[in-house]
Amino acid sequence: MFREINFQKCKTYLGWSDTSDQAALIDPVRDKIERYLALLAYRGLKLGLIVDTHTHADHRSGAFELGELTGAPVAMHRRAPAPHVKIHVEDGQMLTVGDLAMRVLYTPGHTPDSISLHAGDRVFTGDVLLIHGTGRCDFAGGDPAASFDSIMSKLFTLPDSTIVLPAHDYRGHTQSTIGEEKRSNPRLAGKSREAYVDLMNKLGLPLPDGIQEALQPNQSDVDSAALAFPNLSQLNSVRQMNPQELYERIKAGDSPILIDVREPGEYRGELGHLAGSQLIPLRELTERASELTAMKDREIVTVCRVGLRSATAAAILTSLGCEHVLNLKGGMLEWNDAGLPVEK
Ligand SMILES: [Fe+2]
């Protein structure tokens, strides 16, 4: 059984079964955590799994705080930037809790880390496919062509009777099916890939209010009160370095100073770290900036999981007077995927 439990435009789903006391929450919102805990207690359910379908830009995710309070693991796609994701999933992987089983569909487009969850007669589509709409693709990392391909090859190949449950609905729709969306979704029905990409590129929507105030804490699991996050123009002016370019520099004995801003568990975790890198978690960056003042004139490269937290760090270090800061593009995930050497 699944129920939407926010009763607002931003949807959170609670899943459970009669034969187990284990429950799952999909896309919990931070300001409703107390409501979720009360509901779980009222129904005698234990939270066994939390899933964020993607890194949200329009509200603070409740996943990490809820995970800390209940001990339930947080699952997200492997491209999710945040720390404290216990289960990194890929396309085709099964997520189970109690008697619930959900199959992960990798559906990028709205964001690079977007997944959908197929569970029996329904599919949770995150912000990729909405009811009579689709999720915008104009945030950093969004890609209209990928959105079209995800919808056509992963979602529209499910049975027509599959119920569509999105992460948002702005127009009062509560339910649809794959068949109905194929027939009547105005952005998709009868549209070629080119026409869809053109339409999405021309939407011209304003950015949501406080997007950086939601996005950067969701990417980093650092409360914005603990750190002055850079603004969009500071972030956009961060220069990037490709993994291969950095590798050549290290190999030639010309390494920049390498600052890894992940959490200690990630630094020593499955992706490893760069030899010679120094660990300064993002949450400690401002208070430990004095450690870097002696290096102000040197070239610094910041490193994290997928290159988003480290972009925040690079912008912060630049604002603190470091003149030559670059960001490792794609982070340790791209470095590993390129087969470059790591230390563990
Ligand atoms: Fe979203």
Tab-separated table of C-alpha atoms and ligand atoms in Angstrom:
chain	number	residue	atom	x	y	z
A	1	MET	CA	0.000	0.000	0.000
A	2	PHE	CA	1.162	3.502	-0.783
A	3	ARG	CA	-0.319	6.798	0.323
A	4	GLU	CA	0.548	10.382	-0.429
A	5	ILE	CA	0.882	12.019	2.972
A	6	ASN	CA	1.661	15.724	2.412
A	7	PHE	CA	-1.658	16.768	0.797
A	8	GLN	CA	0.123	19.580	-1.036
A	9	LYS	CA	1.881	20.314	-4.337
A	10	CYS	CA	5.035	18.617	-3.150
A	11	LYS	CA	4.354	14.885	-2.767
A	12	THR	CA	5.717	12.398	-0.238
A	13	TYR	CA	4.654	8.745	-0.374
A	14	LEU	CA	4.497	6.299	2.520
A	15	GLY	CA	4.681	2.637	1.544
A	16	TRP	CA	3.931	-0.333	3.778
A	17	SER	CA	2.301	-3.768	3.725
A	18	ASP	CA	-0.098	-5.626	6.028
A	19	THR	CA	2.318	-8.436	6.696
A	20	SER	CA	5.259	-6.467	8.036
A	21	ASP	CA	5.820	-3.480	10.298
A	22	GLN	CA	8.432	-2.021	7.936
A	23	ALA	CA	7.664	1.117	5.933
A	24	ALA	CA	9.343	3.217	3.255
A	25	LEU	CA	9.157	6.965	2.646
A	26	ILE	CA	9.703	8.442	-0.799
A	27	ASP	CA	10.782	12.110	-1.045
A	28	PRO	CA	10.210	13.251	2.564
A	29	VAL	CA	10.172	17.025	3.113
A	30	ARG	CA	12.198	18.494	5.961
A	31	ASP	CA	9.499	20.668	7.494
A	32	LYS	CA	7.136	17.695	7.848
A	33	ILE	CA	9.436	15.290	9.707
A	34	GLU	CA	7.430	15.479	12.935
A	35	ARG	CA	4.244	14.656	11.005
A	36	TYR	CA	5.908	11.603	9.433
A	37	LEU	CA	7.190	10.335	12.777
A	38	ALA	CA	3.747	10.766	14.343
A	39	LEU	CA	2.083	8.944	11.443
A	40	LEU	CA	4.536	6.045	11.626
A	41	ALA	CA	3.984	5.736	15.375
A	42	TYR	CA	0.194	5.919	14.967
A	43	ARG	CA	0.241	3.106	12.423
A	44	GLY	CA	2.772	1.055	14.409
A	45	LEU	CA	5.264	1.154	11.546
A	46	LYS	CA	9.055	1.221	11.620
A	47	LEU	CA	10.819	3.236	8.967
A	48	GLY	CA	13.067	0.804	7.089
A	49	LEU	CA	13.972	2.818	3.992
A	50	ILE	CA	14.053	6.429	2.796
A	51	VAL	CA	14.355	7.224	-0.899
A	52	ASP	CA	14.948	10.606	-2.518
A	53	THR	CA	14.097	10.321	-6.216
A	54	HIS	CA	16.620	13.113	-6.938
A	55	THR	CA	18.385	16.093	-5.380
A	56	HIS	CA	15.551	18.555	-4.876
A	57	ALA	CA	15.978	22.228	-5.737
A	58	ASP	CA	12.691	23.656	-4.521
A	59	HIS	CA	12.526	22.435	-0.923
A	60	ARG	CA	14.789	21.051	1.779
A	61	SER	CA	14.849	17.261	1.764
A	62	GLY	CA	13.952	15.545	5.029
A	63	ALA	CA	15.809	12.379	4.076
A	64	PHE	CA	19.067	12.854	5.952
A	65	GLU	CA	17.609	14.201	9.182
A	66	LEU	CA	14.942	11.498	9.178
A	67	GLY	CA	17.651	8.903	8.514
A	68	GLU	CA	19.619	10.174	11.482
A	69	LEU	CA	16.568	10.192	13.770
A	70	THR	CA	15.302	6.719	12.840
A	71	GLY	CA	18.399	4.854	11.655
A	72	ALA	CA	16.672	4.102	8.329
A	73	PRO	CA	19.085	4.081	5.374
A	74	VAL	CA	18.764	6.732	2.662
A	75	ALA	CA	18.833	5.428	-0.915
A	76	MET	CA	19.625	7.619	-3.933
A	77	HIS	CA	21.169	7.180	-7.365
A	78	ARG	CA	24.955	6.841	-7.432
A	79	ARG	CA	25.195	10.265	-9.086
A	80	ALA	CA	23.556	11.930	-6.059
A	81	PRO	CA	26.024	14.496	-4.694
A	82	ALA	CA	25.216	14.354	-0.964
A	83	PRO	CA	27.030	12.490	1.799
A	84	HIS	CA	25.070	10.160	4.114
A	85	VAL	CA	23.484	8.217	1.248
A	86	LYS	CA	23.759	4.645	2.582
A	87	ILE	CA	22.500	2.865	-0.542
A	88	HIS	CA	23.684	4.137	-3.933
A	89	VAL	CA	21.455	2.585	-6.578
A	90	GLU	CA	21.737	1.977	-10.299
A	91	ASP	CA	19.274	1.151	-13.064
A	92	GLY	CA	17.542	-2.191	-12.561
A	93	GLN	CA	18.447	-2.555	-8.882
A	94	MET	CA	15.748	-3.754	-6.463
A	95	LEU	CA	15.028	-1.901	-3.234
A	96	THR	CA	13.168	-3.931	-0.637
A	97	VAL	CA	11.754	-3.163	2.784
A	98	GLY	CA	9.495	-5.616	4.583
A	99	ASP	CA	7.356	-7.123	1.815
A	100	LEU	CA	7.675	-4.102	-0.474
A	101	ALA	CA	9.864	-4.415	-3.526
A	102	MET	CA	10.627	-1.509	-5.844
A	103	ARG	CA	12.677	-1.650	-9.006
A	104	VAL	CA	14.932	1.328	-9.701
A	105	LEU	CA	14.666	2.905	-13.154
A	106	TYR	CA	17.431	5.387	-13.921
A	107	THR	CA	15.556	8.306	-15.494
A	108	PRO	CA	17.909	11.332	-15.796
A	109	GLY	CA	16.834	14.560	-17.478
A	110	HIS	CA	15.311	16.730	-14.753
A	111	THR	CA	18.591	16.128	-12.877
A	112	PRO	CA	21.500	13.736	-13.535
A	113	ASP	CA	20.589	11.749	-10.394
A	114	SER	CA	16.857	11.215	-11.085
A	115	ILE	CA	15.378	7.777	-10.527
A	116	SER	CA	11.862	6.373	-10.810
A	117	LEU	CA	10.625	3.464	-8.701
A	118	HIS	CA	8.438	0.754	-10.215
A	119	ALA	CA	6.411	-1.151	-7.625
A	120	GLY	CA	3.754	-3.557	-8.925
A	121	ASP	CA	0.954	-1.598	-10.564
A	122	ARG	CA	2.498	1.837	-9.986
A	123	VAL	CA	5.532	3.924	-10.752
A	124	PHE	CA	6.936	6.797	-8.699
A	125	THR	CA	8.317	9.140	-11.337
A	126	GLY	CA	9.976	11.847	-9.219
A	127	ASP	CA	10.067	15.051	-11.277
A	128	VAL	CA	10.839	13.395	-14.608
A	129	LEU	CA	7.255	12.626	-15.649
A	130	LEU	CA	4.493	14.695	-14.047
A	131	ILE	CA	0.758	14.329	-14.556
A	132	HIS	CA	0.113	16.040	-17.923
A	133	GLY	CA	3.569	17.603	-17.706
A	134	THR	CA	7.278	16.903	-17.333
A	135	GLY	CA	9.915	18.227	-14.927
A	136	ARG	CA	11.920	21.251	-16.056
A	137	CYS	CA	15.399	20.532	-17.370
A	138	ASP	CA	17.014	23.939	-16.954
A	139	PHE	CA	18.749	23.508	-13.585
A	140	ALA	CA	22.471	22.677	-13.596
A	141	GLY	CA	22.878	19.151	-14.961
A	142	GLY	CA	19.377	19.053	-16.481
A	143	ASP	CA	19.087	17.672	-20.013
A	144	PRO	CA	15.868	17.739	-22.093
A	145	ALA	CA	17.101	15.058	-24.524
A	146	ALA	CA	17.885	12.735	-21.591
A	147	SER	CA	14.442	13.521	-20.128
A	148	PHE	CA	12.765	12.510	-23.415
A	149	ASP	CA	14.823	9.297	-23.647
A	150	SER	CA	14.126	8.392	-19.990
A	151	ILE	CA	10.386	8.838	-20.456
A	152	MET	CA	10.187	7.019	-23.788
A	153	SER	CA	12.528	4.107	-23.056
A	154	LYS	CA	11.961	3.531	-19.327
A	155	LEU	CA	8.528	4.863	-18.349
A	156	PHE	CA	6.456	4.558	-21.522
A	157	THR	CA	7.534	0.921	-21.890
A	158	LEU	CA	5.714	0.013	-18.637
A	159	PRO	CA	2.178	-1.412	-18.985
A	160	ASP	CA	-0.392	1.251	-19.961
A	161	SER	CA	-2.380	0.570	-16.790
A	162	THR	CA	0.585	1.525	-14.519
A	163	ILE	CA	-0.420	4.313	-12.125
A	164	VAL	CA	1.829	7.410	-12.340
A	165	LEU	CA	2.734	9.003	-9.007
A	166	PRO	CA	4.969	12.079	-9.413
A	167	ALA	CA	6.904	14.062	-6.772
A	168	HIS	CA	5.002	17.248	-7.637
A	169	ASP	CA	1.684	18.341	-8.941
A	170	TYR	CA	0.896	22.010	-9.368
A	171	ARG	CA	-2.583	21.768	-10.865
A	172	GLY	CA	-4.600	19.546	-8.529
A	173	HIS	CA	-4.168	16.272	-10.422
A	174	THR	CA	-3.888	13.265	-8.140
A	175	GLN	CA	-3.602	10.262	-10.398
A	176	SER	CA	-2.852	9.215	-13.954
A	177	THR	CA	-1.591	6.184	-15.831
A	178	ILE	CA	1.204	5.546	-18.291
A	179	GLY	CA	-1.432	4.981	-21.030
A	180	GLU	CA	-3.139	8.299	-20.277
A	181	GLU	CA	0.176	10.178	-20.313
A	182	LYS	CA	1.178	8.565	-23.612
A	183	ARG	CA	-2.132	9.677	-25.134
A	184	SER	CA	-2.603	13.113	-23.661
A	185	ASN	CA	0.526	14.549	-22.021
A	186	PRO	CA	0.731	17.874	-23.911
A	187	ARG	CA	4.529	17.966	-23.817
A	188	LEU	CA	4.926	14.442	-25.178
A	189	ALA	CA	1.954	13.195	-27.177
A	190	GLY	CA	2.846	13.214	-30.870
A	191	LYS	CA	6.125	15.091	-30.225
A	192	SER	CA	9.462	14.161	-31.752
A	193	ARG	CA	12.615	14.216	-29.609
A	194	GLU	CA	13.716	17.416	-31.377
A	195	ALA	CA	10.365	19.111	-30.811
A	196	TYR	CA	10.418	18.162	-27.110
A	197	VAL	CA	13.987	19.458	-26.636
A	198	ASP	CA	13.059	22.704	-28.387
A	199	LEU	CA	9.930	23.102	-26.234
A	200	MET	CA	11.832	22.453	-22.990
A	201	ASN	CA	14.632	24.856	-23.961
A	202	LYS	CA	12.109	27.613	-24.575
A	203	LEU	CA	10.063	27.283	-21.356
A	204	GLY	CA	11.767	30.322	-19.832
A	205	LEU	CA	10.549	29.558	-16.292
A	206	PRO	CA	11.851	31.768	-13.460
A	207	LEU	CA	14.133	30.011	-10.955
A	208	PRO	CA	12.294	28.904	-7.787
A	209	ASP	CA	12.611	31.255	-4.820
A	210	GLY	CA	15.587	30.368	-2.642
A	211	ILE	CA	16.848	27.679	-5.013
A	212	GLN	CA	20.454	27.894	-3.780
A	213	GLU	CA	19.235	27.899	-0.154
A	214	ALA	CA	17.552	24.521	-0.809
A	215	LEU	CA	19.900	23.023	-3.371
A	216	GLN	CA	23.248	23.518	-1.647
A	217	PRO	CA	22.123	22.120	1.751
A	218	ASN	CA	20.460	19.183	-0.058
A	219	GLN	CA	23.683	18.535	-1.993
A	220	SER	CA	25.897	18.745	1.067
A	221	ASP	CA	23.718	17.864	4.092
A	222	VAL	CA	25.206	20.956	5.725
A	223	ASP	CA	22.720	23.347	7.313
A	224	SER	CA	23.010	26.722	5.658
A	225	ALA	CA	23.235	28.398	9.069
A	226	ALA	CA	26.579	26.619	9.606
A	227	LEU	CA	28.085	27.843	6.350
A	228	ALA	CA	27.643	30.894	4.143
A	229	PHE	CA	26.798	29.265	0.814
A	230	PRO	CA	27.966	31.117	-2.312
A	231	ASN	CA	25.446	32.660	-4.685
A	232	LEU	CA	24.773	31.479	-8.229
A	233	SER	CA	27.137	33.933	-9.937
A	234	GLN	CA	29.974	32.952	-7.567
A	235	LEU	CA	29.255	29.275	-8.348
A	236	ASN	CA	29.064	29.874	-12.087
A	237	SER	CA	32.469	31.538	-12.126
A	238	VAL	CA	34.225	28.512	-10.593
A	239	ARG	CA	36.765	27.115	-13.061
A	240	GLN	CA	36.778	23.359	-13.708
A	241	MET	CA	39.585	20.852	-14.197
A	242	ASN	CA	38.974	17.487	-15.904
A	243	PRO	CA	40.085	14.282	-14.141
A	244	GLN	CA	42.493	13.406	-16.988
A	245	GLU	CA	44.091	16.851	-16.893
A	246	LEU	CA	44.579	16.624	-13.119
A	247	TYR	CA	45.992	13.108	-13.456
A	248	GLU	CA	48.562	14.306	-16.032
A	249	ARG	CA	49.572	17.163	-13.725
A	250	ILE	CA	50.031	14.798	-10.746
A	251	LYS	CA	51.958	12.302	-12.894
A	252	ALA	CA	54.287	15.068	-14.102
A	253	GLY	CA	55.072	16.026	-10.469
A	254	ASP	CA	53.202	19.313	-10.851
A	255	SER	CA	50.252	18.615	-8.557
A	256	PRO	CA	48.093	21.473	-7.314
A	257	ILE	CA	47.123	21.386	-3.642
A	258	LEU	CA	44.240	18.909	-3.399
A	259	ILE	CA	41.480	19.674	-0.895
A	260	ASP	CA	38.869	16.928	-0.465
A	261	VAL	CA	35.684	18.361	1.083
A	262	ARG	CA	33.716	15.133	1.624
A	263	GLU	CA	32.940	13.545	4.994
A	264	PRO	CA	35.653	11.333	6.576
A	265	GLY	CA	33.614	8.166	5.888
A	266	GLU	CA	33.470	8.963	2.186
A	267	TYR	CA	37.180	9.841	2.019
A	268	ARG	CA	37.964	6.340	3.239
A	269	GLY	CA	34.962	4.785	1.474
A	270	GLU	CA	34.349	2.891	-1.770
A	271	LEU	CA	35.487	5.677	-4.120
A	272	GLY	CA	38.725	6.227	-2.192
A	273	HIS	CA	40.612	9.531	-2.431
A	274	LEU	CA	43.422	11.149	-4.385
A	275	ALA	CA	46.938	10.419	-3.134
A	276	GLY	CA	48.258	13.499	-1.328
A	277	SER	CA	44.828	15.089	-0.884
A	278	GLN	CA	43.974	16.847	2.346
A	279	LEU	CA	40.583	16.220	3.976
A	280	ILE	CA	38.664	19.334	5.039
A	281	PRO	CA	34.919	18.499	5.124
A	282	LEU	CA	32.757	21.252	3.634
A	283	ARG	CA	30.998	21.819	6.966
A	284	GLU	CA	34.387	22.738	8.544
A	285	LEU	CA	35.703	24.793	5.637
A	286	THR	CA	35.032	28.296	6.953
A	287	GLU	CA	36.415	27.637	10.452
A	288	ARG	CA	39.497	25.844	9.074
A	289	ALA	CA	40.169	28.381	6.323
A	290	SER	CA	43.203	29.662	8.259
A	291	GLU	CA	44.938	26.341	7.447
A	292	LEU	CA	44.755	27.416	3.819
A	293	THR	CA	45.856	31.032	4.095
A	294	ALA	CA	49.525	30.072	3.709
A	295	MET	CA	48.562	28.488	0.400
A	296	LYS	CA	46.582	31.476	-0.884
A	297	ASP	CA	48.868	32.061	-3.849
A	298	ARG	CA	49.148	28.382	-4.771
A	299	GLU	CA	46.899	26.526	-7.163
A	300	ILE	CA	44.191	24.575	-5.291
A	301	VAL	CA	41.856	21.901	-6.682
A	302	THR	CA	38.766	21.006	-4.636
A	303	VAL	CA	37.393	17.454	-4.723
A	304	CYS	CA	34.147	15.743	-3.660
A	305	ARG	CA	31.851	12.915	-4.803
A	306	VAL	CA	30.385	14.326	-8.040
A	307	GLY	CA	31.869	17.833	-8.191
A	308	LEU	CA	29.022	19.870	-6.693
A	309	ARG	CA	30.013	20.225	-3.028
A	310	SER	CA	33.556	20.936	-4.228
A	311	ALA	CA	32.232	23.711	-6.514
A	312	THR	CA	30.622	25.257	-3.418
A	313	ALA	CA	33.978	24.880	-1.612
A	314	ALA	CA	35.899	26.414	-4.531
A	315	ALA	CA	33.585	29.444	-4.544
A	316	ILE	CA	33.960	29.839	-0.761
A	317	LEU	CA	37.781	29.603	-0.925
A	318	THR	CA	37.840	32.142	-3.765
A	319	SER	CA	35.725	34.514	-1.670
A	320	LEU	CA	38.219	34.044	1.201
A	321	GLY	CA	41.038	35.312	-0.975
A	322	CYS	CA	42.466	32.148	-2.568
A	323	GLU	CA	43.239	33.256	-6.102
A	324	HIS	CA	43.744	30.060	-8.074
A	325	VAL	CA	41.036	27.588	-7.111
A	326	LEU	CA	39.654	25.018	-9.533
A	327	ASN	CA	37.035	22.312	-9.113
A	328	LEU	CA	37.607	18.647	-10.043
A	329	LYS	CA	34.851	18.168	-12.636
A	330	GLY	CA	32.664	15.138	-11.934
A	331	GLY	CA	34.483	14.475	-8.640
A	332	MET	CA	35.727	11.094	-7.422
A	333	LEU	CA	32.875	9.319	-9.234
A	334	GLU	CA	34.087	10.445	-12.672
A	335	TRP	CA	37.718	9.899	-11.583
A	336	ASN	CA	36.889	6.284	-10.646
A	337	ASP	CA	34.775	5.751	-13.775
A	338	ALA	CA	37.784	6.891	-15.848
A	339	GLY	CA	39.828	4.129	-14.182
A	340	LEU	CA	42.315	6.582	-12.606
A	341	PRO	CA	44.249	5.493	-9.487
A	342	VAL	CA	42.888	6.093	-5.972
A	343	GLU	CA	44.112	5.559	-2.445
A	344	LYS	CA	41.858	3.840	0.102
B	1	FE	FE	12.796	18.282	-8.535
